[in-house]
Short mmCIF file of C-alpha atoms in Angstrom, two decimals:
data_model
loop_
_atom_site.label_atom_id
_atom_site.label_comp_id
_atom_site.label_asym_id
_atom_site.label_seq_id
_atom_site.Cartn_x
_atom_site.Cartn_y
_atom_site.Cartn_z
CA LEU A 624 -34.32 -68.69 -41.62
CA PRO A 625 -33.65 -71.53 -39.76
CA ASP A 626 -37.07 -70.33 -37.37
CA MET A 627 -40.04 -68.74 -39.54
CA SER A 628 -41.96 -67.63 -35.98
CA PRO A 629 -43.47 -64.27 -36.28
CA GLU A 630 -40.76 -63.16 -34.36
CA CYS A 631 -38.25 -63.84 -36.52
CA LYS A 632 -39.88 -63.00 -39.61
CA THR A 633 -40.17 -59.19 -37.69
CA PHE A 634 -36.31 -59.22 -36.41
CA PHE A 635 -35.18 -60.61 -40.13
CA LEU A 636 -37.21 -57.88 -41.90
CA GLU A 637 -36.32 -55.57 -39.14
CA GLN A 638 -32.43 -55.94 -40.80
CA MET A 639 -33.61 -55.55 -43.78
CA ILE A 640 -34.48 -52.53 -44.08
CA GLN A 641 -32.05 -51.54 -42.26
CA ARG A 642 -29.85 -51.68 -44.62
CA GLY A 643 -31.59 -50.40 -46.88
CA ILE A 644 -34.60 -53.36 -48.56
CA LEU A 645 -38.23 -53.43 -48.16
CA LEU A 646 -39.57 -56.91 -48.33
CA VAL A 647 -43.16 -58.04 -47.69
CA ASN A 648 -44.39 -60.40 -44.52
CA SER A 649 -44.55 -63.02 -47.09
CA MET A 650 -41.29 -62.64 -47.37
CA VAL A 651 -41.48 -62.52 -51.47
CA LEU A 652 -38.22 -60.76 -53.12
CA ASN A 653 -39.25 -58.84 -56.00
CA ILE A 654 -36.55 -59.18 -58.34
CA CYS A 655 -37.01 -57.74 -62.13
CA TYR A 656 -35.19 -56.50 -65.41
CA SER A 657 -35.21 -52.55 -64.40
CA HIS A 658 -32.92 -54.06 -60.70
CA SER A 659 -28.94 -53.83 -61.77
CA TRP A 660 -26.90 -56.63 -60.73
CA GLU A 661 -25.33 -53.58 -57.78
CA ASP A 662 -29.11 -54.19 -56.57
CA ALA A 663 -28.89 -57.45 -56.34
CA ASP A 664 -25.24 -58.18 -54.82
CA LYS A 665 -26.64 -55.24 -52.17
CA LEU A 666 -29.44 -57.40 -51.55
CA ILE A 667 -26.97 -60.11 -51.01
CA GLU A 668 -25.66 -58.83 -48.85
CA ALA A 669 -27.98 -57.65 -46.83
CA CYS A 670 -29.50 -60.74 -46.71
CA ALA A 671 -25.59 -62.57 -45.71
CA GLU A 672 -26.02 -59.59 -42.51
CA SER A 673 -29.07 -60.18 -41.49
CA VAL A 674 -29.43 -64.00 -41.05
CA GLU A 675 -25.75 -63.45 -39.19
CA ILE A 676 -27.07 -60.94 -36.97
CA LEU A 677 -30.80 -62.35 -36.69
CA LYS A 678 -29.12 -66.27 -36.07
CA LYS A 679 -26.94 -64.89 -33.20
CA ALA A 680 -30.40 -63.59 -31.51
CA ILE A 681 -31.57 -67.04 -32.12
CA THR A 682 -28.91 -68.45 -30.02
CA ALA A 683 -29.03 -65.44 -27.09
CA GLY A 684 -32.33 -66.02 -27.09
CA THR A 685 -32.66 -61.97 -28.36
CA VAL A 686 -35.08 -61.90 -30.75
CA ARG A 687 -38.08 -61.02 -29.27
CA GLU A 688 -36.11 -58.25 -27.24
CA GLN A 689 -34.10 -57.05 -29.59
CA CYS A 690 -37.66 -56.48 -32.40
CA LYS A 691 -37.87 -52.62 -32.08
CA GLY A 692 -41.69 -52.91 -34.35
CA GLN A 693 -44.90 -54.69 -33.48
CA ILE A 694 -44.42 -58.40 -33.92
CA ILE A 695 -45.60 -59.72 -37.44
CA LYS A 696 -49.08 -60.66 -37.12
CA SER A 697 -50.75 -63.49 -39.81
CA ALA A 698 -53.42 -62.21 -42.09
CA PHE A 699 -54.81 -65.06 -42.29
CA ARG A 700 -55.93 -67.45 -40.05
CA ARG A 701 -56.94 -71.19 -40.07
CA ILE A 702 -61.09 -71.94 -39.94
#
């Protein structure tokens, strides 16, 4: 993602969920042998659509306003 702010991560994850893809906050893609090529295609399509929508929101400066849920907070803090 071009901007890894918590707002952008939240927005991206929400977009992916709307497309039927659940990712964890760490943005790790857990793909295994039980996933089909169709699953991979769906993931790629959802990612491309979500990034495009995020790009438009960043350009418009409306990422935070378009987030539907609470903004993600880091589970770890530097001491």
